[in-house]
Coordinates of C-alpha atoms in Angstrom, one line a residue:
Chain A
M1 CA 0.0 0.0 0.0
T2 CA 2.8 2.3 0.9
E3 CA 4.1 1.8 -2.6
T4 CA 0.9 3.0 -4.1
V5 CA 1.0 6.1 -2.0
L6 CA 4.6 6.8 -3.0
N7 CA 3.8 6.3 -6.6
V8 CA 1.2 9.0 -6.5
A9 CA 3.5 11.3 -4.6
Q10 CA 6.3 10.7 -7.1
S11 CA 4.1 11.2 -10.1
Q12 CA 2.7 14.4 -8.6
K13 CA 6.1 15.5 -7.4
I14 CA 4.7 16.7 -4.1
A15 CA 7.9 18.4 -2.8
Q16 CA 6.2 19.6 0.4
P17 CA 2.8 18.1 1.0
H18 CA 0.4 20.1 3.1
I19 CA -0.6 17.1 5.0
E20 CA 1.7 14.1 5.3
V21 CA 0.5 11.0 7.2
E22 CA 3.1 8.3 7.9
H23 CA 2.3 4.8 9.3
L24 CA -0.7 6.0 11.2
N25 CA -2.3 3.3 13.5
L26 CA -5.3 3.9 15.8
W27 CA -6.9 1.7 18.4
Y28 CA -10.2 2.1 20.2
G29 CA -9.3 0.1 23.3
E30 CA -8.3 -3.3 22.0
K31 CA -9.8 -2.8 18.6
Q32 CA -7.5 -1.5 15.9
A33 CA -9.5 0.9 13.6
L34 CA -6.7 2.3 11.4
M35 CA -3.9 0.2 10.1
N36 CA -0.6 1.7 8.9
I37 CA -2.0 4.6 6.8
S38 CA 0.3 6.7 4.8
M39 CA -0.9 9.5 2.6
Q40 CA 0.4 12.8 1.2
I41 CA -2.1 15.5 0.5
P42 CA -1.0 18.5 -1.6
K43 CA -1.8 22.1 -0.8
N44 CA -4.9 23.6 -2.4
S45 CA -6.4 20.3 -3.4
V46 CA -9.6 18.4 -2.6
T47 CA -9.2 14.9 -1.3
A48 CA -12.2 12.6 -1.0
L49 CA -12.2 9.7 1.3
I50 CA -14.6 6.9 0.4
G51 CA -15.4 3.5 1.7
P52 CA -18.2 1.5 3.3
S53 CA -19.5 2.3 6.8
G54 CA -17.1 1.5 9.5
C55 CA -14.1 1.4 7.2
G56 CA -12.2 4.1 9.2
K57 CA -12.5 7.1 6.9
S58 CA -14.2 9.3 9.6
T59 CA -11.8 8.1 12.2
F60 CA -9.0 9.0 9.8
I61 CA -10.2 12.5 9.1
R62 CA -10.6 13.1 12.9
C63 CA -6.9 12.3 13.3
L64 CA -6.0 15.3 11.1
N65 CA -7.1 17.7 13.9
R66 CA -6.8 15.4 16.8
M67 CA -10.5 15.2 17.4
N68 CA -10.0 11.6 18.5
D69 CA -8.2 12.9 21.6
L70 CA -11.6 13.5 22.9
I71 CA -12.5 9.8 22.8
E72 CA -11.6 7.7 25.8
N73 CA -9.4 4.6 25.2
C74 CA -8.3 6.0 21.8
R75 CA -4.6 5.5 21.1
V76 CA -2.8 6.8 18.1
E77 CA 0.6 5.8 16.8
G78 CA 2.5 7.2 13.7
K79 CA 2.9 10.7 12.4
V80 CA 0.7 13.3 10.9
S81 CA 2.6 16.4 9.7
I82 CA 0.9 19.6 8.7
E83 CA 3.3 21.9 6.9
G84 CA 6.1 19.7 8.1
K85 CA 5.2 19.8 11.8
N86 CA 4.1 16.6 13.5
I87 CA 0.7 17.4 15.2
Y88 CA 1.2 14.4 17.5
G89 CA 4.6 15.8 18.7
T90 CA 5.2 17.3 22.0
G91 CA 4.2 20.9 22.7
V92 CA 1.5 21.0 20.1
D93 CA -1.4 23.4 21.1
V94 CA -4.5 21.5 20.2
V95 CA -6.7 24.6 20.2
D96 CA -4.3 26.3 17.8
L97 CA -4.3 23.1 15.7
R98 CA -8.1 23.1 15.4
K99 CA -8.0 26.7 14.4
Q100 CA -5.6 25.8 11.6
V101 CA -7.6 22.7 10.7
G102 CA -11.3 23.5 10.7
M103 CA -14.0 20.9 10.6
V104 CA -17.6 20.7 9.4
F105 CA -19.8 17.8 10.4
Q106 CA -22.5 15.7 8.8
K107 CA -25.4 17.5 10.6
P108 CA -25.3 21.3 10.5
N109 CA -24.7 22.5 14.1
P110 CA -25.0 26.3 14.3
F111 CA -24.8 27.7 17.8
P112 CA -28.2 28.9 19.2
M113 CA -27.4 32.6 18.6
S114 CA -27.6 35.0 15.7
I115 CA -26.0 34.4 12.2
H116 CA -23.6 37.2 12.9
D117 CA -22.6 35.8 16.3
N118 CA -22.1 32.3 15.0
I119 CA -19.3 33.7 12.7
A120 CA -18.0 36.1 15.3
Y121 CA -17.7 33.5 18.0
G122 CA -14.4 32.0 16.9
P123 CA -12.5 35.3 16.1
R124 CA -13.8 36.7 19.5
I125 CA -12.4 33.9 21.6
H126 CA -9.1 34.1 19.6
G127 CA -8.9 37.7 20.7
V128 CA -9.8 39.6 17.5
S129 CA -10.7 43.2 18.2
K130 CA -14.3 44.4 17.9
K131 CA -13.7 46.7 15.0
D132 CA -12.4 43.8 12.8
I133 CA -15.2 41.5 13.6
D134 CA -17.8 42.8 11.1
G135 CA -15.3 42.6 8.3
I136 CA -14.5 39.0 9.1
V137 CA -18.2 38.1 9.3
E138 CA -18.9 39.6 5.9
A139 CA -15.8 38.1 4.3
S140 CA -16.6 34.6 5.8
L141 CA -20.2 34.7 4.7
R142 CA -19.1 35.8 1.2
S143 CA -16.5 33.0 1.0
A144 CA -19.2 30.5 2.0
A145 CA -21.6 31.9 -0.7
L146 CA -24.1 32.9 2.0
W147 CA -23.7 36.7 2.1
G148 CA -26.4 37.4 -0.5
E149 CA -28.9 35.3 1.4
T150 CA -28.1 36.7 4.9
S151 CA -26.7 40.2 4.7
D152 CA -30.1 41.8 5.6
R153 CA -30.8 39.4 8.5
L154 CA -27.5 39.0 10.3
K155 CA -29.3 39.4 13.7
S156 CA -31.7 36.6 13.0
P157 CA -31.2 33.3 14.8
A158 CA -29.0 30.9 12.8
L159 CA -31.5 28.2 13.5
S160 CA -34.0 30.0 11.3
L161 CA -31.9 29.2 8.3
S162 CA -32.6 26.2 6.0
G163 CA -30.5 23.0 6.5
G164 CA -28.3 23.9 3.5
Q165 CA -27.8 27.5 4.6
Q166 CA -27.0 26.2 8.1
Q167 CA -24.3 24.0 6.7
R168 CA -22.8 26.9 4.7
L169 CA -23.0 28.9 7.9
C170 CA -20.9 26.2 9.6
I171 CA -18.4 26.4 6.8
A172 CA -18.3 30.2 7.1
R173 CA -17.8 29.8 10.9
T174 CA -14.8 27.6 10.1
L175 CA -13.4 30.1 7.6
A176 CA -13.7 33.0 10.2
V177 CA -10.7 31.7 12.2
K178 CA -8.6 31.6 9.0
P179 CA -7.7 27.9 8.8
S180 CA -5.5 26.5 6.1
I181 CA -7.2 23.1 6.0
I182 CA -10.9 22.3 6.1
L183 CA -12.2 18.8 7.0
L184 CA -15.7 18.0 5.9
D185 CA -17.2 14.8 7.4
E186 CA -20.2 13.9 5.1
P187 CA -21.2 17.6 4.9
C188 CA -24.1 16.9 2.4
S189 CA -25.6 13.8 3.7
A190 CA -28.5 15.6 5.5
L191 CA -29.1 18.0 2.6
D192 CA -31.3 18.1 -0.5
P193 CA -29.8 18.0 -4.0
I194 CA -29.9 21.8 -4.5
S195 CA -28.2 22.5 -1.2
T196 CA -25.7 19.7 -2.0
S197 CA -24.8 21.3 -5.3
K198 CA -24.2 24.6 -3.6
I199 CA -21.9 23.1 -1.1
E200 CA -20.1 21.2 -3.9
E201 CA -19.6 24.5 -5.9
L202 CA -18.4 26.1 -2.7
I203 CA -15.8 23.3 -2.1
M204 CA -14.4 23.8 -5.6
D205 CA -14.2 27.6 -5.1
L206 CA -12.6 27.3 -1.7
K207 CA -9.9 25.0 -3.0
K208 CA -7.9 28.0 -4.3
D209 CA -7.3 29.2 -0.7
Y210 CA -7.6 26.0 1.4
T211 CA -6.7 22.4 1.4
I212 CA -9.9 20.3 1.7
V213 CA -10.4 16.7 2.9
I214 CA -13.9 15.4 2.6
V215 CA -15.5 12.1 3.7
T216 CA -18.4 11.2 1.6
H217 CA -20.7 8.2 1.0
N218 CA -21.7 9.7 -2.3
M219 CA -19.3 8.4 -5.0
Q220 CA -20.6 10.8 -7.6
Q221 CA -19.9 13.6 -5.2
A222 CA -16.3 12.3 -4.7
A223 CA -15.8 12.1 -8.4
R224 CA -17.3 15.6 -9.0
V225 CA -15.4 17.6 -6.4
S226 CA -12.1 16.0 -5.6
D227 CA -8.7 15.9 -7.1
Y228 CA -7.5 12.9 -5.1
T229 CA -9.5 10.0 -3.8
G230 CA -8.6 7.5 -1.0
F231 CA -10.5 4.2 -0.7
F232 CA -10.6 2.8 2.8
L233 CA -11.7 -0.7 3.7
M234 CA -11.6 -2.3 7.2
G235 CA -9.2 0.3 8.5
E236 CA -6.8 0.1 5.7
L237 CA -6.1 2.6 2.9
I238 CA -6.5 0.3 0.0
E239 CA -5.8 2.8 -2.8
F240 CA -5.0 6.5 -3.0
G241 CA -4.6 8.3 -6.3
Q242 CA -5.9 11.0 -8.6
T243 CA -9.7 10.9 -8.7
R244 CA -9.6 10.6 -12.4
Q245 CA -7.6 7.4 -12.2
I246 CA -9.5 5.9 -9.3
F247 CA -12.9 6.3 -11.0
H248 CA -11.6 5.4 -14.5
N249 CA -9.1 2.7 -13.9
P250 CA -8.6 1.7 -10.2
R251 CA -5.6 -0.5 -9.6
E252 CA -7.1 -2.6 -6.8
R253 CA -9.9 -5.1 -7.4
S254 CA -11.7 -4.1 -4.1
T255 CA -11.7 -0.4 -5.2
E256 CA -13.2 -1.4 -8.5
D257 CA -15.8 -3.6 -6.7
Y258 CA -16.7 -0.8 -4.4
I259 CA -17.1 2.0 -6.9
T260 CA -19.0 -0.1 -9.4
G261 CA -21.4 -1.3 -6.6
R262 CA -20.3 -4.9 -6.7
F263 CA -19.4 -4.9 -3.1
G264 CA -21.1 -7.2 -0.6
Chain B
M1 CA -23.3 -10.0 -5.3
A2 CA -24.8 -6.5 -5.3
R3 CA -26.4 -4.9 -8.3
E4 CA -27.3 -8.1 -10.0
R5 CA -29.7 -6.6 -12.5
Y6 CA -27.3 -3.9 -13.5
I7 CA -24.5 -6.5 -14.1
K8 CA -27.0 -8.6 -16.2
Q9 CA -27.7 -5.5 -18.3
L10 CA -24.0 -5.0 -18.8
D11 CA -23.5 -8.7 -19.8
L12 CA -26.5 -8.4 -22.2
L13 CA -25.0 -5.3 -23.8
K14 CA -21.7 -7.1 -24.4
E15 CA -23.6 -10.1 -25.9
S16 CA -25.6 -7.8 -28.2
V17 CA -22.4 -6.2 -29.5
V18 CA -20.9 -9.7 -30.2
S19 CA -24.0 -10.8 -32.0
F20 CA -24.1 -7.6 -34.0
G21 CA -20.4 -8.2 -34.9
M22 CA -21.2 -11.7 -36.1
M23 CA -24.1 -10.4 -38.3
V24 CA -21.8 -7.7 -39.7
E25 CA -19.2 -10.4 -40.5
L26 CA -21.8 -12.4 -42.4
A27 CA -22.9 -9.3 -44.3
F28 CA -19.4 -8.5 -45.4
K29 CA -18.5 -12.1 -46.4
D30 CA -21.8 -12.4 -48.4
S31 CA -21.1 -9.1 -50.1
M32 CA -17.7 -10.3 -51.1
V33 CA -18.9 -13.6 -52.6
A34 CA -21.6 -11.6 -54.4
V35 CA -19.1 -9.2 -55.9
I36 CA -16.6 -11.8 -56.9
D37 CA -19.2 -14.1 -58.5
L38 CA -21.3 -11.1 -59.7
D39 CA -24.2 -12.8 -57.9
V40 CA -27.0 -10.2 -57.9
K41 CA -29.4 -12.4 -55.8
L42 CA -26.9 -12.9 -53.0
A43 CA -26.1 -9.2 -53.2
E44 CA -29.8 -8.4 -52.6
R45 CA -29.7 -10.5 -49.5
T46 CA -26.9 -8.3 -48.1
L47 CA -28.8 -5.2 -49.0
A48 CA -31.8 -6.5 -47.1
F49 CA -29.6 -6.6 -44.0
E50 CA -29.6 -2.8 -43.6
A51 CA -33.0 -2.5 -41.8
E52 CA -32.2 -5.3 -39.4
V53 CA -28.8 -3.8 -38.6
D54 CA -30.3 -0.4 -38.0
K55 CA -32.7 -1.9 -35.5
L56 CA -30.0 -3.8 -33.7
E57 CA -27.7 -0.8 -33.5
E58 CA -30.6 1.4 -32.2
G59 CA -31.3 -1.2 -29.5
I60 CA -27.7 -1.2 -28.4
E61 CA -27.7 2.6 -28.3
V62 CA -30.8 2.8 -26.2
S63 CA -29.4 0.3 -23.7
I64 CA -26.2 2.4 -23.5
F65 CA -28.0 5.7 -22.9
D66 CA -30.2 4.0 -20.3
L67 CA -27.2 2.6 -18.5
L68 CA -25.4 6.0 -18.6
A69 CA -28.5 7.9 -17.4
L70 CA -29.7 5.5 -14.8
Q71 CA -26.8 3.6 -13.4
Q72 CA -23.9 6.0 -13.1
P73 CA -21.4 3.4 -14.4
M74 CA -17.8 3.7 -13.1
A75 CA -14.4 2.3 -13.9
S76 CA -14.4 -0.9 -16.0
D77 CA -18.2 -0.7 -16.4
L78 CA -17.9 2.8 -17.8
R79 CA -15.1 1.7 -20.1
L80 CA -17.3 -1.2 -21.4
I81 CA -20.1 1.2 -22.1
V82 CA -17.9 3.7 -23.9
S83 CA -16.2 0.9 -25.9
T84 CA -19.5 -0.7 -27.0
L85 CA -20.8 2.6 -28.2
K86 CA -17.7 3.1 -30.3
I87 CA -17.5 -0.5 -31.5
S88 CA -21.2 -0.5 -32.5
S89 CA -20.6 2.6 -34.5
D90 CA -17.6 1.0 -36.3
L91 CA -19.7 -2.1 -37.0
K92 CA -22.4 0.1 -38.5
R93 CA -19.8 1.7 -40.8
I94 CA -18.6 -1.8 -41.8
V95 CA -22.2 -2.7 -42.7
G96 CA -22.5 0.5 -44.7
L97 CA -19.3 -0.4 -46.7
S98 CA -20.5 -4.0 -47.2
I99 CA -23.8 -2.6 -48.6
N100 CA -21.7 -0.4 -51.0
I101 CA -19.9 -3.6 -52.0
A102 CA -23.2 -5.4 -52.5
K103 CA -24.4 -2.7 -54.9
I104 CA -21.5 -3.4 -57.3
P105 CA -22.7 -6.7 -58.9
G106 CA -25.9 -4.9 -60.1
R107 CA -23.8 -2.4 -61.9
I108 CA -21.3 -4.6 -63.7
E109 CA -22.4 -6.3 -66.8
G110 CA -20.7 -9.1 -68.6
G111 CA -18.0 -10.1 -66.1
H112 CA -15.0 -8.6 -64.5
I113 CA -12.0 -7.1 -66.4
K114 CA -9.6 -9.3 -64.5
P115 CA -9.8 -12.2 -62.0
L116 CA -10.1 -10.8 -58.5
I117 CA -7.4 -12.9 -56.9
D118 CA -5.6 -10.2 -54.8
T119 CA -8.8 -8.5 -54.0
K120 CA -10.2 -11.7 -52.6
K121 CA -7.0 -12.2 -50.6
M122 CA -7.4 -8.7 -49.2
A123 CA -11.0 -9.3 -48.3
D124 CA -10.1 -12.6 -46.6
I125 CA -7.6 -10.8 -44.4
A126 CA -10.2 -8.1 -43.6
A127 CA -12.8 -10.8 -42.8
D128 CA -10.3 -12.5 -40.4
M129 CA -9.6 -9.1 -38.8
L130 CA -13.3 -8.5 -38.3
E131 CA -13.8 -12.0 -36.8
N132 CA -10.8 -11.6 -34.5
S133 CA -11.5 -8.1 -33.4
I134 CA -14.9 -9.3 -32.2
K135 CA -13.4 -12.3 -30.6
A136 CA -10.8 -10.0 -28.9
F137 CA -13.7 -7.9 -27.6
E138 CA -15.6 -10.9 -26.3
T139 CA -12.6 -12.3 -24.4
Q140 CA -11.0 -8.9 -23.7
D141 CA -7.8 -10.3 -25.2
V142 CA -5.4 -7.4 -25.7
E143 CA -2.7 -9.5 -27.5
L144 CA -5.3 -10.7 -30.0
A145 CA -6.4 -7.1 -30.5
R146 CA -2.9 -5.9 -31.2
A147 CA -2.1 -8.9 -33.5
T148 CA -5.3 -8.3 -35.4
A149 CA -4.7 -4.6 -36.0
A150 CA -1.1 -5.4 -37.1
R151 CA -2.6 -7.2 -40.2
D152 CA -3.9 -3.9 -41.5
E153 CA -0.4 -3.4 -43.1
E154 CA -1.0 -6.5 -45.3
V155 CA -4.4 -5.1 -46.4
D156 CA -2.8 -1.7 -47.2
K157 CA 0.0 -3.3 -49.3
I158 CA -2.5 -5.3 -51.4
F159 CA -4.7 -2.2 -51.7
Y160 CA -1.9 -0.1 -53.2
A161 CA -0.7 -2.9 -55.5
V162 CA -4.3 -3.4 -56.9
W163 CA -4.8 0.3 -57.1
V164 CA -1.7 0.8 -59.2
E165 CA -2.5 -2.2 -61.4
L166 CA -6.0 -0.9 -62.1
I167 CA -4.7 2.6 -63.0
E168 CA -2.2 1.0 -65.4
M169 CA -4.9 -1.1 -67.0
M170 CA -7.1 2.0 -67.5
A171 CA -4.3 3.9 -69.0
K172 CA -3.7 1.2 -71.5
D173 CA -7.4 0.5 -72.3
T174 CA -9.9 3.3 -71.7
S175 CA -12.9 1.1 -72.5
I176 CA -12.6 -0.6 -69.1
I177 CA -12.6 2.7 -67.1
S178 CA -16.2 2.2 -65.9
K179 CA -15.7 -1.4 -64.7
A180 CA -12.2 -0.7 -63.3
T181 CA -13.6 2.3 -61.3
Y182 CA -16.0 0.0 -59.5
L183 CA -13.1 -2.3 -58.6
L184 CA -11.1 0.7 -57.4
F185 CA -14.1 1.5 -55.1
L186 CA -14.2 -2.1 -54.1
V187 CA -10.6 -2.2 -52.8
R188 CA -11.1 1.1 -51.1
Y189 CA -14.2 -0.2 -49.3
I190 CA -12.3 -3.3 -48.1
E191 CA -9.3 -1.2 -47.0
R192 CA -11.7 1.0 -45.0
I193 CA -13.3 -2.1 -43.4
A194 CA -9.9 -3.2 -42.2
D195 CA -9.4 0.3 -40.7
H196 CA -12.6 0.0 -38.8
C197 CA -11.4 -3.4 -37.4
C198 CA -8.3 -1.5 -36.1
N199 CA -10.6 1.0 -34.4
I200 CA -12.4 -1.9 -32.7
C201 CA -9.1 -3.3 -31.6
E202 CA -8.2 0.1 -30.1
S203 CA -11.5 0.0 -28.2
V204 CA -10.6 -3.5 -26.9
V205 CA -7.3 -2.2 -25.6
Y206 CA -9.0 0.8 -23.9
L207 CA -11.7 -1.5 -22.4
T208 CA -9.2 -3.8 -21.0
T209 CA -6.4 -1.5 -19.9
A210 CA -7.8 2.0 -19.9
E211 CA -5.0 2.9 -22.3
R212 CA -5.9 4.9 -25.4
I213 CA -3.6 3.9 -28.2
K214 CA -3.5 4.2 -32.0
L215 CA -3.2 0.9 -33.8
N216 CA -3.9 2.2 -37.2

């Protein structure tokens, strides 16, 4: 498997990957959930992680901002470097890490406060001065393609927005603290097709400024939005490569079986 | 196994293209016998193929569009669908050329200007190429596809030789120009059929390896 990863890296000549995962293993208690994962993710790219339920893709994405630290009995071995720095090394400030690596979840989870305050929350706790807040709110909502729909109702409760708008708000909230990486864990699975296509457009727009990793069950979505795709199965990264290659001519039989729906 | 119906549809699509190929092979072989023997009756049988072939090709196209629109095929399934679309279009062209060949006997009166020995040899190679390109598709045999396409060179050699011979004959005796022109067309049609076989072989390589190569 390592060889496959290296081949991709070599063919892409990733001199300095934005995210580099080396021999990552993870256990929940006695149960090993990730097995020797290595992957290099280039800057300003979209990487989709696909695989059947329970294959480890969400567990993996949560390793990229140490969200698994919050789970009891969870043990991680190996190395995850972001811009060359091992995030599992000593002296890493996890709060700072999560500022740099933002995350959006399956179910939109706006705070029970106004649209404006949802976005302002992060910058405020990171000590941004009052006079800069409004500018950040506007810029974040614009980047998340939500400004047009909310500029005249910033004081309204965030929970009054539709599901799709709430999810874009969550993306805007993530952008407000100026991350360099955005992790999306099935961000469209609770959304209708129109909201989904808006999020997909947004992902493709955001790529120019951010590195994006998305977990999705929707294979067509992975094919549409991503530059690289990783296929996980039972805790292993079976194949990682350019999305074009994975969906056109996968090297591994199990990848082929999964994406053509022959699995099971 | 999951998606059994879908997989059956794909198998059926492949089978339809193979049957289509066999039918086309028959049409081409009949048209060649008809033109060599100037057998107008046999030629008419080939001409009658056209409607049937159109129906078959249309059926294949409808299945392909349905599969694309409804099943979101990926990877080797997608390659199979794309290849069958291209192959059925090549097969349709071969039928068109066979029909052109079958029209010749009705236009030549009183026998050929020369025995069609090399032309027959050329047509036999093209028929072999057609048979093997379909076989290569059926079995996804890349080696057979490459070997089959390589025979196009033999066809081209005979084509140029016969072409030059016919031009020389016409230069010497202008009274044969009309009949000789039909024979020029004939060798040209056969040469084009061999080219379409090469295209089919290219599709087989793409289907099997995802590589897009030129074999012609």
